[in-house]
Coordinates of C-alpha atoms and ligand atoms in Angstrom, one line a residue:
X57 CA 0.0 0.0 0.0
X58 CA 1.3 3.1 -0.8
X59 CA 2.1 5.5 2.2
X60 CA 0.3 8.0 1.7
X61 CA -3.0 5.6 2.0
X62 CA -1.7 4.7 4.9
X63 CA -1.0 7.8 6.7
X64 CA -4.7 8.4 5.7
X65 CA -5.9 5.1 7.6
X66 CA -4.1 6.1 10.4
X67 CA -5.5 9.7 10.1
X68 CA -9.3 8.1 10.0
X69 CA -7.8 5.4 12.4
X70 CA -7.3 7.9 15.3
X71 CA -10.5 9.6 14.8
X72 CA -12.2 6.1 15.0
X73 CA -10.7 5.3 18.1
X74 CA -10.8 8.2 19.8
X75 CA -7.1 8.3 19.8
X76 CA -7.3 12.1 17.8
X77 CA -10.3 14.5 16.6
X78 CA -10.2 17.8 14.6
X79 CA -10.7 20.6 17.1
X80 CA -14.4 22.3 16.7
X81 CA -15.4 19.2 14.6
X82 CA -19.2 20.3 15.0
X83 CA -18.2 23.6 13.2
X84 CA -15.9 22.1 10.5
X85 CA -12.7 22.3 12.6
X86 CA -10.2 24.7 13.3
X87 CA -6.9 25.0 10.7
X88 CA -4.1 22.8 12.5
X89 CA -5.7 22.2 15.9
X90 CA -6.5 18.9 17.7
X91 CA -8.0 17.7 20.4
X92 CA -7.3 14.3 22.0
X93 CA -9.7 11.6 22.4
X94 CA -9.8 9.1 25.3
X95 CA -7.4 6.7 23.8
X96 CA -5.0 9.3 22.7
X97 CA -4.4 11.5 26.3
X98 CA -3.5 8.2 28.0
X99 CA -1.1 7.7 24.6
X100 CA 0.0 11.0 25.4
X101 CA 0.0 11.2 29.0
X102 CA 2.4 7.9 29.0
X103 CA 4.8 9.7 26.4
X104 CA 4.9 12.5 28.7
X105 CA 5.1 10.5 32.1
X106 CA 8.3 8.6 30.7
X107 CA 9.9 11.3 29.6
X108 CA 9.6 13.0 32.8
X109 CA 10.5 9.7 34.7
X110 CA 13.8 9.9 31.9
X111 CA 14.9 13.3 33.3
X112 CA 14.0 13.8 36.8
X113 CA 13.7 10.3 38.2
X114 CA 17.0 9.2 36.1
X115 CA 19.6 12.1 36.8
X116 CA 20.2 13.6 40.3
X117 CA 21.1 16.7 38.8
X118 CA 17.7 17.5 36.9
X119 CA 14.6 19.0 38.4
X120 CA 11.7 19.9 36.8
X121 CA 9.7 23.4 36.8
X122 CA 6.0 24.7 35.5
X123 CA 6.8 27.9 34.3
X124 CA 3.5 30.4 32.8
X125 CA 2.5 30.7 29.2
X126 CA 2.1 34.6 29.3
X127 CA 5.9 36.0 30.1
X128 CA 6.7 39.8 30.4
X129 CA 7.2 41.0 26.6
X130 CA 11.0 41.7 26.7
X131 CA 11.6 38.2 27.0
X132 CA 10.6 37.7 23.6
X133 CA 12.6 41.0 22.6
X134 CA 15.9 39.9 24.8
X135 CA 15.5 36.1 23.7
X136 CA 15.2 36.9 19.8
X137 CA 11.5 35.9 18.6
X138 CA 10.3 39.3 18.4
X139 CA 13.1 40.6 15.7
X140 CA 13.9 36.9 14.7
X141 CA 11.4 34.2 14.9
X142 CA 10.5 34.5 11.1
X143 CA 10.0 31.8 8.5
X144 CA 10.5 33.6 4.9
X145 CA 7.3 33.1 3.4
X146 CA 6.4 33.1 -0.6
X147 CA 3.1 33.3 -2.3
X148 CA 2.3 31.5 -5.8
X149 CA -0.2 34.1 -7.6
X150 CA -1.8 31.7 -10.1
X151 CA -2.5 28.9 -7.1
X152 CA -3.1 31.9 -4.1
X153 CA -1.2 29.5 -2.1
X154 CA 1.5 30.3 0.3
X155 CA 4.5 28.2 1.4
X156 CA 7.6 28.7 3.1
X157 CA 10.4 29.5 0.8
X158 CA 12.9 27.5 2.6
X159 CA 10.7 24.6 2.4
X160 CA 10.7 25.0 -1.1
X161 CA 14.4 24.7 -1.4
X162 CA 14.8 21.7 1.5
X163 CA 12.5 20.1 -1.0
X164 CA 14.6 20.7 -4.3
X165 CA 17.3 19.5 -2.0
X166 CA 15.8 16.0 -0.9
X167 CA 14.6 15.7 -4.8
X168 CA 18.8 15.3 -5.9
X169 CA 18.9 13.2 -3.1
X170 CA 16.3 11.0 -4.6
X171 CA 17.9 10.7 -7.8
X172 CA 21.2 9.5 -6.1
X173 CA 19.7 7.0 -4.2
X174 CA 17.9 6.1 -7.2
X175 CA 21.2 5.1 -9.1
X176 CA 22.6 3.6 -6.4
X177 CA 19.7 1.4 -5.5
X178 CA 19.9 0.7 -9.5
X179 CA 23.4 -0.2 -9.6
X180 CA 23.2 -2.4 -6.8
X181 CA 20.6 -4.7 -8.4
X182 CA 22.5 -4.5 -11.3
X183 CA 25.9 -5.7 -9.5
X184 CA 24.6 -7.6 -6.8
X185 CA 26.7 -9.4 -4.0
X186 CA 30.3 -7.7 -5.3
X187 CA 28.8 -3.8 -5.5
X188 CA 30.9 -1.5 -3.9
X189 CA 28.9 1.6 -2.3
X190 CA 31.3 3.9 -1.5
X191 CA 33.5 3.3 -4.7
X192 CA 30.0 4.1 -7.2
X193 CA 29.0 7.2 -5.2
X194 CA 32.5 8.7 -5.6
X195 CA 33.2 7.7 -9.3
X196 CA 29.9 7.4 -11.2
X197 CA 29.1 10.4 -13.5
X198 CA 25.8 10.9 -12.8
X199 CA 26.0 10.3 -9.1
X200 CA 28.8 13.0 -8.8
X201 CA 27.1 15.4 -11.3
X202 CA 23.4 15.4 -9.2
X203 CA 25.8 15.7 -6.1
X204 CA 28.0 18.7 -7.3
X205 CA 24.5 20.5 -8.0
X206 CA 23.0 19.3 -4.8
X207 CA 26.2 21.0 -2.8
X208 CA 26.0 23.9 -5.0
X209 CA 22.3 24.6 -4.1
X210 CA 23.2 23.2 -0.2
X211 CA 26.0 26.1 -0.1
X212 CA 23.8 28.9 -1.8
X213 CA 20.9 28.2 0.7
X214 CA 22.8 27.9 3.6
X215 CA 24.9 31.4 3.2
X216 CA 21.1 33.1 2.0
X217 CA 19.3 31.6 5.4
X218 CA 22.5 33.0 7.2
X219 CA 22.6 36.7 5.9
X220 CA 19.1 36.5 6.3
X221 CA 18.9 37.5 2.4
X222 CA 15.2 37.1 1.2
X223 CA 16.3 38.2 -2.6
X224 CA 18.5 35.3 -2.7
X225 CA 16.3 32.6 -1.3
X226 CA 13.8 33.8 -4.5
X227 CA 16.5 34.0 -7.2
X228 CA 17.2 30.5 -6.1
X229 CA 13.7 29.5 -6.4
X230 CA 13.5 30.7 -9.8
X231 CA 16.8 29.9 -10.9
X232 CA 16.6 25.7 -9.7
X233 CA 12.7 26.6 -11.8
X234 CA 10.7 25.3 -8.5
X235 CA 6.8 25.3 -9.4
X236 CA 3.9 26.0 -7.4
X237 CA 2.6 22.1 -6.4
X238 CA -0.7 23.1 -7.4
X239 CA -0.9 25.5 -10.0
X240 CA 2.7 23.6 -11.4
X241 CA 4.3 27.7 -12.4
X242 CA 6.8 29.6 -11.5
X243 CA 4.8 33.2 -10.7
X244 CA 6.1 33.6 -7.8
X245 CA 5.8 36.7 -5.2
X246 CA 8.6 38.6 -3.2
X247 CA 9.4 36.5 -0.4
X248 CA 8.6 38.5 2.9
X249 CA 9.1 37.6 6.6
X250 CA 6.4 36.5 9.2
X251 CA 6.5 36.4 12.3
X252 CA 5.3 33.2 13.9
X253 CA 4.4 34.1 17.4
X254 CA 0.6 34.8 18.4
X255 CA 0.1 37.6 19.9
X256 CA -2.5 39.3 22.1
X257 CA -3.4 41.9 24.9
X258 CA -3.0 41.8 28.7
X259 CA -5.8 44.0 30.4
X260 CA -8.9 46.0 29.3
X261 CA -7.0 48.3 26.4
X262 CA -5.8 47.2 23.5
X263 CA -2.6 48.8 22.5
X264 CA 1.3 48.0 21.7
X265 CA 1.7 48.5 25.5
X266 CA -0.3 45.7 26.2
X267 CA 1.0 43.3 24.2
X268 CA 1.6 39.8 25.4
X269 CA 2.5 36.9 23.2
X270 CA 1.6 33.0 23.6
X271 CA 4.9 31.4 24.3
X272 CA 6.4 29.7 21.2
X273 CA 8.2 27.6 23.4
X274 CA 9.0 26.8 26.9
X275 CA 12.7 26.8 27.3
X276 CA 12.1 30.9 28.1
X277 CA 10.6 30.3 31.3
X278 CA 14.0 28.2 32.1
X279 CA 16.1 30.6 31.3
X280 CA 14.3 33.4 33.1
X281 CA 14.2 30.9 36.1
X282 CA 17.8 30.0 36.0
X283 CA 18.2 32.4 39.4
X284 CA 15.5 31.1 41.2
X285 CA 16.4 27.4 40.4
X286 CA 19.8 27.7 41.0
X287 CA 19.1 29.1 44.5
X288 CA 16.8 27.3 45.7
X289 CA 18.0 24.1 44.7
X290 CA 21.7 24.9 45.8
X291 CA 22.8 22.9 42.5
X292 CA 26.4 22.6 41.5
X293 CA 27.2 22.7 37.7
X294 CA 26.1 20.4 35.5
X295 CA 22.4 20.6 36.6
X296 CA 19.4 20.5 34.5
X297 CA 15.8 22.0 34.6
X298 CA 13.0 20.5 32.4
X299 CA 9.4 21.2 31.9
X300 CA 6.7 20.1 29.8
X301 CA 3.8 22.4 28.5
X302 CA 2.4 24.5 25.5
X303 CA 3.6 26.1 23.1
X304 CA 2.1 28.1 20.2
X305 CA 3.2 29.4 16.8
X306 CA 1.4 30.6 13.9
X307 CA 2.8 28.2 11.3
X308 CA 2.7 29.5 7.6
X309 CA 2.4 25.8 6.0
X310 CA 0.8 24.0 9.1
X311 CA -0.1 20.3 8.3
X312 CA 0.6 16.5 8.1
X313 CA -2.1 15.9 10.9
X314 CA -0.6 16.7 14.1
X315 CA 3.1 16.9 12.8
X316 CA 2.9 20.6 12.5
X317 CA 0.5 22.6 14.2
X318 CA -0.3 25.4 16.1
X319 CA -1.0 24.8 19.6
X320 CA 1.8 21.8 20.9
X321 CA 3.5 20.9 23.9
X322 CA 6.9 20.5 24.3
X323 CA 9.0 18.9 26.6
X324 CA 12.4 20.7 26.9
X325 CA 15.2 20.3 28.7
X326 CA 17.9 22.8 29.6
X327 CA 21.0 21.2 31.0
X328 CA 23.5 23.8 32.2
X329 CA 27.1 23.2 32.6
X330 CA 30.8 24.5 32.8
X331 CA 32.2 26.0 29.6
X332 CA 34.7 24.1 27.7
X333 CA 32.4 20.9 29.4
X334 CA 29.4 21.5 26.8
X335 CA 30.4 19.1 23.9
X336 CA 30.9 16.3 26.0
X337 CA 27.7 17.1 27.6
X338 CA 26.2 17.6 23.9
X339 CA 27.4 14.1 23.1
X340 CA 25.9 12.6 26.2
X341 CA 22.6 14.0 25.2
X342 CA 22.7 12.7 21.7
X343 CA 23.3 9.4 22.8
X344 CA 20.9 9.7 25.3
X345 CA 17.8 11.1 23.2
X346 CA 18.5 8.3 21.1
X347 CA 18.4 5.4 23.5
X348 CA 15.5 7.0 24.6
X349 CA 13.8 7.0 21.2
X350 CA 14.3 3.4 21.1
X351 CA 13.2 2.7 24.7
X352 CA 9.4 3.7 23.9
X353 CA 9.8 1.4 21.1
X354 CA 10.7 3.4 17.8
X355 CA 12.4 1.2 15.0
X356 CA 16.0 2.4 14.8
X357 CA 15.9 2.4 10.6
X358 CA 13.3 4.7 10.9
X359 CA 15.6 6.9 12.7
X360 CA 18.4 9.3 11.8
X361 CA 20.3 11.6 13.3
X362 CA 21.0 14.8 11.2
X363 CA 24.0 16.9 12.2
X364 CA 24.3 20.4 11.4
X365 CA 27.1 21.7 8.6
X366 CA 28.9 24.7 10.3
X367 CA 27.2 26.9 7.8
X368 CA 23.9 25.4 9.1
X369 CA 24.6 26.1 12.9
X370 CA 22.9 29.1 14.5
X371 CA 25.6 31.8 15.0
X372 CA 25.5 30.5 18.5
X373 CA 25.5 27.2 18.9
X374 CA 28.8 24.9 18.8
X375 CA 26.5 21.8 17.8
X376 CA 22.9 20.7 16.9
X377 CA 21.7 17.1 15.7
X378 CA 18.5 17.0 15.0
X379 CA 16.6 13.6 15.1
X380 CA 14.6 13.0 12.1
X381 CA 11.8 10.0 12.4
X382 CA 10.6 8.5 9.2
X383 CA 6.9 9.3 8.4
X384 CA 4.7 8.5 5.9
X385 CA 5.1 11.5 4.3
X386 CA 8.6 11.4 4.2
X387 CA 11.2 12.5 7.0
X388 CA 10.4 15.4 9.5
X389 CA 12.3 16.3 12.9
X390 CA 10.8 15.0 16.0
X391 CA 13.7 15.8 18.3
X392 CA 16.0 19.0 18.4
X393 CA 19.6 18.7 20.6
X394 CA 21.9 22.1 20.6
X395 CA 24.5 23.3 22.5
X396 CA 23.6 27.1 22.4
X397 CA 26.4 28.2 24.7
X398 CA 25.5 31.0 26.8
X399 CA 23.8 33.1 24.2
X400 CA 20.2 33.0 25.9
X401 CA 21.0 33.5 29.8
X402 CA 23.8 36.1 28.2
X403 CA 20.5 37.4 26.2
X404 CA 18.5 38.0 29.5
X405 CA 21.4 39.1 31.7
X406 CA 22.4 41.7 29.5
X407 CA 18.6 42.7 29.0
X408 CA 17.2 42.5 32.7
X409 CA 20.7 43.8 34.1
X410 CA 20.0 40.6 36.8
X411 CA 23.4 38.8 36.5
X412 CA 23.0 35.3 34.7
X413 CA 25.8 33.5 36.4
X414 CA 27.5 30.5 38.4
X415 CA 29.9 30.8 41.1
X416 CA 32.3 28.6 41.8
X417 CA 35.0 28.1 44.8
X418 CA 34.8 30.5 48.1
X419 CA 36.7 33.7 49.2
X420 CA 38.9 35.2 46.7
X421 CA 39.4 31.9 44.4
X422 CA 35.7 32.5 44.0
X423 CA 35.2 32.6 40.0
X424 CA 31.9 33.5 38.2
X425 CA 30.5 32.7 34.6
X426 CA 27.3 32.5 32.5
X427 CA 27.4 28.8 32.2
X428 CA 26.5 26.9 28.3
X429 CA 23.8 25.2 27.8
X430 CA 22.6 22.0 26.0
X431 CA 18.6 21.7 24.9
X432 CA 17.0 18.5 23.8
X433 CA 13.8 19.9 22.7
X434 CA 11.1 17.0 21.8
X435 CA 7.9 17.7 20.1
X436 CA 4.8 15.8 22.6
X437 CA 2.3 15.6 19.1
X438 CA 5.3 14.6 17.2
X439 CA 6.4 11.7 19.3
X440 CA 2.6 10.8 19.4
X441 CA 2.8 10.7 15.6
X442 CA 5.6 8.4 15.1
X443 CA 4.7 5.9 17.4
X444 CA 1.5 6.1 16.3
X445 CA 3.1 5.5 12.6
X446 CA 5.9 2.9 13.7
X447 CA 2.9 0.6 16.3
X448 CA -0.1 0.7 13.0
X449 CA -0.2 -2.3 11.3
X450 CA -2.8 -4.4 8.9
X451 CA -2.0 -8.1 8.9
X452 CA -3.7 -10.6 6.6
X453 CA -4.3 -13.7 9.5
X454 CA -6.4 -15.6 7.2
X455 CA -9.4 -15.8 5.0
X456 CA -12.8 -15.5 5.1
X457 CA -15.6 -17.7 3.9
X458 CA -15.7 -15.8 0.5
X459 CA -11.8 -16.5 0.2
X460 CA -11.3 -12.9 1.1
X461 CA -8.3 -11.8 2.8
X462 CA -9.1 -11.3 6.7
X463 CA -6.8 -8.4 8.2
X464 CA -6.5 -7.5 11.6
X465 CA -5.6 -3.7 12.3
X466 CA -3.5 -3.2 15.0
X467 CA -1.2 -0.7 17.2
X468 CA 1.7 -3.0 18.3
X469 CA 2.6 0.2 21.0
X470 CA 5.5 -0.8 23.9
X471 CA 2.7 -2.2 26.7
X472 CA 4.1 0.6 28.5
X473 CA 2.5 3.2 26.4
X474 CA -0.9 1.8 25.5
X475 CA -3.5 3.4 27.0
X476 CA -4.8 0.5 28.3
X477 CA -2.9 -2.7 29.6
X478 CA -5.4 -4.7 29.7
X479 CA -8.8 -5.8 29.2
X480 CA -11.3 -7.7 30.8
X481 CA -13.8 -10.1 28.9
X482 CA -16.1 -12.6 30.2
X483 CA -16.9 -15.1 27.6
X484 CA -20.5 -14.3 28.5
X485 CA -22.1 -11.1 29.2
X486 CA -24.3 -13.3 32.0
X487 CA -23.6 -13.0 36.0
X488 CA -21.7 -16.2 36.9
X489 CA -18.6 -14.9 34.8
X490 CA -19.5 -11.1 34.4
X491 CA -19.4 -10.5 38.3
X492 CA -16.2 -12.2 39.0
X493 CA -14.9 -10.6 35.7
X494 CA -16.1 -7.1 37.2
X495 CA -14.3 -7.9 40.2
X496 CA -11.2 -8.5 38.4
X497 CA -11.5 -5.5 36.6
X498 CA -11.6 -3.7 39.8
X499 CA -8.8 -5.5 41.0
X500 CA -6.2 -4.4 38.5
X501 CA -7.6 -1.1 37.9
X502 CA -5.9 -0.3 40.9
X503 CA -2.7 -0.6 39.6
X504 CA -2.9 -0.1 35.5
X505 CA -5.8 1.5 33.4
X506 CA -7.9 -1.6 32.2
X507 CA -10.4 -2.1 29.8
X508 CA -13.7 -3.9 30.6
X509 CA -16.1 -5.4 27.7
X510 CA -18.7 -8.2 27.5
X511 CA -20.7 -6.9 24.6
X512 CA -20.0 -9.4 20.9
X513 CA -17.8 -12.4 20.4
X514 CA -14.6 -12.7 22.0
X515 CA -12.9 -12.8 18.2
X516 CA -14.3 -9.1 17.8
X517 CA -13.5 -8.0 21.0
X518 CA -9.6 -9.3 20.4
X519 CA -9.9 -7.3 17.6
X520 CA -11.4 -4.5 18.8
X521 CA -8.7 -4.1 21.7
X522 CA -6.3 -4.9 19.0
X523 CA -7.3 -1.8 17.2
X524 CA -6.9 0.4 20.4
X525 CA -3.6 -1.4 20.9
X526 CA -4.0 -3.1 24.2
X527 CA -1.5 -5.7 25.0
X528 CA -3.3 -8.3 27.0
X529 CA -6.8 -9.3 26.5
X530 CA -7.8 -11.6 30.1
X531 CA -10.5 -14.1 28.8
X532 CA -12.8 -15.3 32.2
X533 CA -14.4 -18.2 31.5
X534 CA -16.7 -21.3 33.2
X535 CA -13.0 -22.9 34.0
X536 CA -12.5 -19.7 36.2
X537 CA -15.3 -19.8 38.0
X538 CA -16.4 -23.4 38.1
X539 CA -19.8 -25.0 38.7
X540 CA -20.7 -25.6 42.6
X541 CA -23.8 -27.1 41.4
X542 CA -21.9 -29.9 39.5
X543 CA -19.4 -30.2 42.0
X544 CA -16.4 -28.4 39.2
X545 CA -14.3 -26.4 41.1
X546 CA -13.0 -23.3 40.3
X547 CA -9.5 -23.2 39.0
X548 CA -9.0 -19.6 39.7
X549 CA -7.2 -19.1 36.2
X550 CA -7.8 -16.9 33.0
X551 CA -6.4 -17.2 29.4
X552 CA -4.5 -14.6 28.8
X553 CA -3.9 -13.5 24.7
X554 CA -0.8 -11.7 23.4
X555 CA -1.6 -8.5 21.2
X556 CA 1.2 -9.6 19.2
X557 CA 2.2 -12.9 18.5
X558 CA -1.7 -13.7 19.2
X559 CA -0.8 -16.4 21.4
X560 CA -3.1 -17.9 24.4
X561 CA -1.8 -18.8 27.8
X562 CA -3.9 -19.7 31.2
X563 CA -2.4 -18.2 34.3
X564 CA -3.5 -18.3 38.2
X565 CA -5.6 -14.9 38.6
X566 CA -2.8 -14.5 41.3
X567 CA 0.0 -13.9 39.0
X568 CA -1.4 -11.5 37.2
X569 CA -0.3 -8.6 38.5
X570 CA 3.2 -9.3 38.3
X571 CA 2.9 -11.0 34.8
X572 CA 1.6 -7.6 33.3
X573 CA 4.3 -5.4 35.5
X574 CA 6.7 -7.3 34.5
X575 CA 5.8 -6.8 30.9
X576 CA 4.7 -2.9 30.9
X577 CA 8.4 -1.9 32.2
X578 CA 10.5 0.3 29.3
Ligands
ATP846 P1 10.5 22.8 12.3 O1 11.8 23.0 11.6 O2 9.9 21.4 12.0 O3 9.5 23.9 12.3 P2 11.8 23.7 14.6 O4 13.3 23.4 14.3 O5 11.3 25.1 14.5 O6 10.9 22.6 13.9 P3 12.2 23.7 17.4 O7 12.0 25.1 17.6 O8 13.6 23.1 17.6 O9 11.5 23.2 16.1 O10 11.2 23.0 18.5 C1 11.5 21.8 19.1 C2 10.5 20.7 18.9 O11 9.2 21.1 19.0 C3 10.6 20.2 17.4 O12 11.6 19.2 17.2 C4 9.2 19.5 17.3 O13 9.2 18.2 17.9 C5 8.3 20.4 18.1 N1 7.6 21.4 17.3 C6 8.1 22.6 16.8 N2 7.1 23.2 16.1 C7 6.0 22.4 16.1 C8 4.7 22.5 15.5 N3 4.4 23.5 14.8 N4 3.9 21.5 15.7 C9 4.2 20.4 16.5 N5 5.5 20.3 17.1 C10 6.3 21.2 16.9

C-alpha cells in the first residue's frame, strides 16, 4: 500500500478510536488544531510521564519546573523571537497559495537526493553481492554530477538563510525553476518575513503597551528561572531543569495531521554546565535522546540523526543534531539537541541587568561565569505521531468464507505506552462470569488503566482491543469460576492473549499482576 494511503488510515484510524479528533469538529474544525480523544491523552499522558520519569527520576542533577504561558514581553525581545522568529514566506499568484520558501528549497534538496539513491539502488541490483557503495557514489558520473548541483544549491541556501537574504532565497527558487505544487508555475511573489508568534493583549485596552505573546516555546521560562532554580535548589554545575507544557506558533504551512500545528506541547530540557564541558555534555545528550527513542519502542531504521554543517549552525550554537523519524510523508524532525552556549541567559542578563551567572569556589578563588547550555527539545504531538506511525499495522491472519483476505488492524505500542494494559472479557455477558470478571476488573484497575467489555464475540472483541492497541486481552471463562452445582471447582485461572504474537496462555488470577508489570516496564 502506498504510504500516503496509509498515513490516511491512520488519520481516519485515530478519529475512529478516539485516539485524535479535529478541534471544533461540529463547526468544520479549526486549521491545525487537535483535540485528544480518550485513547490518545493516555497515549500522550504515558509519552509524557516517561519522559519526565527519563529526566527527573533518572539524573540527580535535573529537576523539573511549571513555568506560565504569558511572560513579560521583553523576553521575547531579549531572547530573539520578536526581531527573529521568522519563517520567509512566498506566495504562488496563479494557485493563491503560500509556502515557506525555505521549504521549497529543502525540497529541491531532498529531490537530488532521490535521484542519487535512485542510481545507487539501481546499480546495486544491477551488480549484486560484489557492489561496492562507497566506490559508485565517488566515481559514477551521474551520481557525482546530481551531487555537485545538490552541494551547489546546499552552499547557496545555507549562506542566504545565514545573511538573512530574502532576494536570494527567490532567485534561487527561480533559478533551480521550482513550481507551485498546485498550480505547477513559476509566478512567484517577493518573499517577505512573518513572524510566527501569536500575539494578544494583557488587560482591558488594547494597544502595543499591552501586548503579550503566547509562548512559542518553553525553554524561556528556564532561562528566566535559572536564578531562582539555582538558588533554591543549591545545585552545582552540570544541573538540569526541564518542563513540559504549551507552546504556540502561527505556522505558515501547518499540516501533516498533528506533525505541525499550532498549539503543541513541548518537553524541553535545559542542561546547564561549565564551559569548555558542553560538547561532551552535547554528546551525552545525543546518545541519550536516542536510547530513549528506542526505549518507547521506535524502529532504529526509521531513525536518523541529522548533524548540522557549520554553515547550518545558529551563530550561537557549537553543535545541533537533529533527530529525524521516518513518516509517511517522508522524514520530519521529531527531536532537536543544541549546545547554544550561553547566548540565551547572556541574552536575558544583558537585558534584565540581573546577573545570569554560576559561582564557583569560596573567598577570593571565587570565580563567576554564564554557564553553556545544551537543549534536547522534543515535540509531545510529534512523538505521538511516530509511534502512532511505527505501532499501525494491517495483517492478513487468514481468510474468510468468501476466500477474502481477513486483516486484523493493530497498534503494536510498547505495553508501556498503550492506554490500556489490559482488558477484561467474560466469555459471556451473563452474572456467573461477568461478576467475577467485574471484580477483576476492579482488581487491576488499581494498579494499570484496564479495559472492561462483555458486549460481541470474543474474536471481535480481540480485535477490537487490538485496534486500540492493548496488549493483553484476560479471557474469564466457566474454568474460572467453576460449577458448585456440579461439584467443578473453580481453577482460579484466566487465558490470557498476546496482542502480538496472538498467542493464548492460562495463568493463576494470582500472578497477574506481576505477569503484566513485568511486561509494561521500558
Ligand atoms: P520545524 O523546523 O519542524 O519547524 P523547529 O526546528 O522550528 O521545527 P524547534 O524550535 O527546535 O522546532 O522545536 C523543538 C521541537 O518542538 C521540534 O523538534 C518539534 O518536535 C516540536 N515542534 C516545533 N514546532 C512544532 C509544531 N508547529 N507542531 C508540532 N510540534 C512542533
Amino acid at each position: 500500500m502506498a504510504q500516503e494511503d496509509v498515513f490516511k488510515k491512520l488519520v481516519s484510524h485515530c478519529k475512529e478510536y478516539g485516539f485524535v479528533f479535529p478541534s471544533s469538529d461540529i463547526y468544520d474544525g479549526l486549521g491545525a488544531v487537535y483535540d485528544y480523544g480518550q485513547m490518545g491523552v493516555e497515549l500522550k499522558n504515558n509519552i509524557k510521564q516517561y519522559w519526565w520519569q527519563s529526566m527527573v527520576l533518572l539524573h540527580e542533577n535535573i529537576v523539573g519546573i511549571d513555568s506560565a504561558i504569558f511572560m513579560h514581553p521583553t523576553i521575547w525581545k531579549a531572547s530573539g523571537h520578536v526581531d527573529a522568529f521568522n519563517d520567509p514566506l512566498i506566495d504562488n499568484r496563479d494557485s493563491k497559495k503560500r509556502y515557506r520558501a525555505d521549504v521549497l528549497i529543502e525540497d529541491q534538496l531532498a529531490k537530488y537526493d532521490d535521484k542519487i539513491n535512485k542510481e545507487v539502488a539501481k546499480a546495486a541490483k544491477r551488480f549484486g553481492e560484489a557492489f561496492d557503495e562507497a566506490q559508485f557514489r565517488s566515481t559514477n558520473g551521474r551520481v557525482l554530477e546530481h551531487q555537485a548541483k545538490r552541494d551547489a544549491l546546499h552552499e547557496r541556501f545555507a549562506k542566504a538563510l545565514n545573511d538573512n537574504n530574502l532576494d536570494e532565497l527567490r532567485q534561487i527558487i527561480l533559478d533551480e525553476e521550482i513550481v507551485c505544487p498546485i498550480s505547477g508555475t513559476k509566478n512567484w511573489t517577493e518573499v517577505r518575513q512573518f513572524n510566527l508568534m501569536f500575539k494578544t493583549f494583557q488587560g482591558v485596552t488594547e494597544d502595543a503597551k499591552n501586548t503579550v505573546y503566547l509562548r512559542p516555546e518553553t525553554a524561556q521560562g528556564i532561562f528566566t528561572n535559572f536564578v531562582n532554580t539555582q538558588r533554591t535548589t543549591r545545585r552545582k554545575l552540570p544541573f538540569g531543569v526541564c518542563q513540559i507544557g504549551k507552546s504556540f506558533r502561527n505556522e505558515i504551512t501547518p499540516g501533516n495531521f498533528i506533525f505541525r500545528v499550532r498549539e503543541f506541547e513541548q518537553m524541553e530540557l535545559e542542561f546547564f554546565c561549565k564551559p569548555g564541558t558542553d560538547l561532551e555534555w552535547f554528546q551525552y545528550w545525543r546518545t541519550f535522546c536516542h536510547n530513549w527513542l528506542l526505549g518507547i519502542g521506535l524502529k532504529d531504521e526509521n531513525l536518523r540523526l541529522r548533524d548540522h554543517d557549520p554553515e547550518e549552525l545558529c551563530f550561537y550554537s557549537k553543535a545541533t543534531t537533529d533527530f529525524e523519524f521516518l513518516f509517511p510523508f517522508g522524514w520530519g524532525e521529531l527531536w532537536g539537541v543544541a549546545d547554544r552556549t550561553d547566548y540565551d541567559l547572556t541574552q536575558h542578563q544583558n537585558t534584565s541587568g540581573v546577573k545570569m551567572v554560576y559561582r564557583e569556589g569560596e573567598g577570593k578563588d571565587m570565580v563567576e561565569y554564564v554557564p553553556y547550555v545544551i537543549e534536547p527539545s522534543l515535540g509531545v504531538e510529534r512523538s505521538v505521531l511516530a509511534v502512532l506511525c511505527d505501532a499501525y499495522d494491517e495483517e492478513v491472519v487468514g481468510q474468510d468464507k468468501k476466500g477474502n483476505d481477513d486483516v486484523r488492524v493493530v497498534l503494536h505500542f510498547h505495553p508501556a505506552l498503550a492506554p490500556f494494559k489490559a482488558a477484561i472479557l467474560p466469555l459471556s455477558k451473563k452474572d456467573v462470569l461477568a461478576g467475577p470478571a467485574m471484580e477483576l476488573y476492579n482488581e487491576l484497575s488499581k494498579e494499570f488503566m484496564v479495559d472492561y467489555d462483555e458486549t460481541g464475540s470474543i474474536g471481535k472483541r480481540y480485535r477490537r482491543e487490538d485496534e486500540i492497541g492493548t496488549p493483553f486481552c484476560i479471557t474469564v471463562d466457566f474454568d474460572t469460576v467453576g460449577d458448585e452445582a456440579k461439584g467443578i471447582a473453580a481453577d482460579n485461572c484466566v487465558t490470557v492473549r498476546d496482542r502480538d504474537t496472538m498467542e493464548q496462555v492460562r495463568m493463576p488470577i494470582s500472578e497477574l499482576k506481576s505477569y503484566i508489570e513485568s511486561k509494561i516496564e521500558f
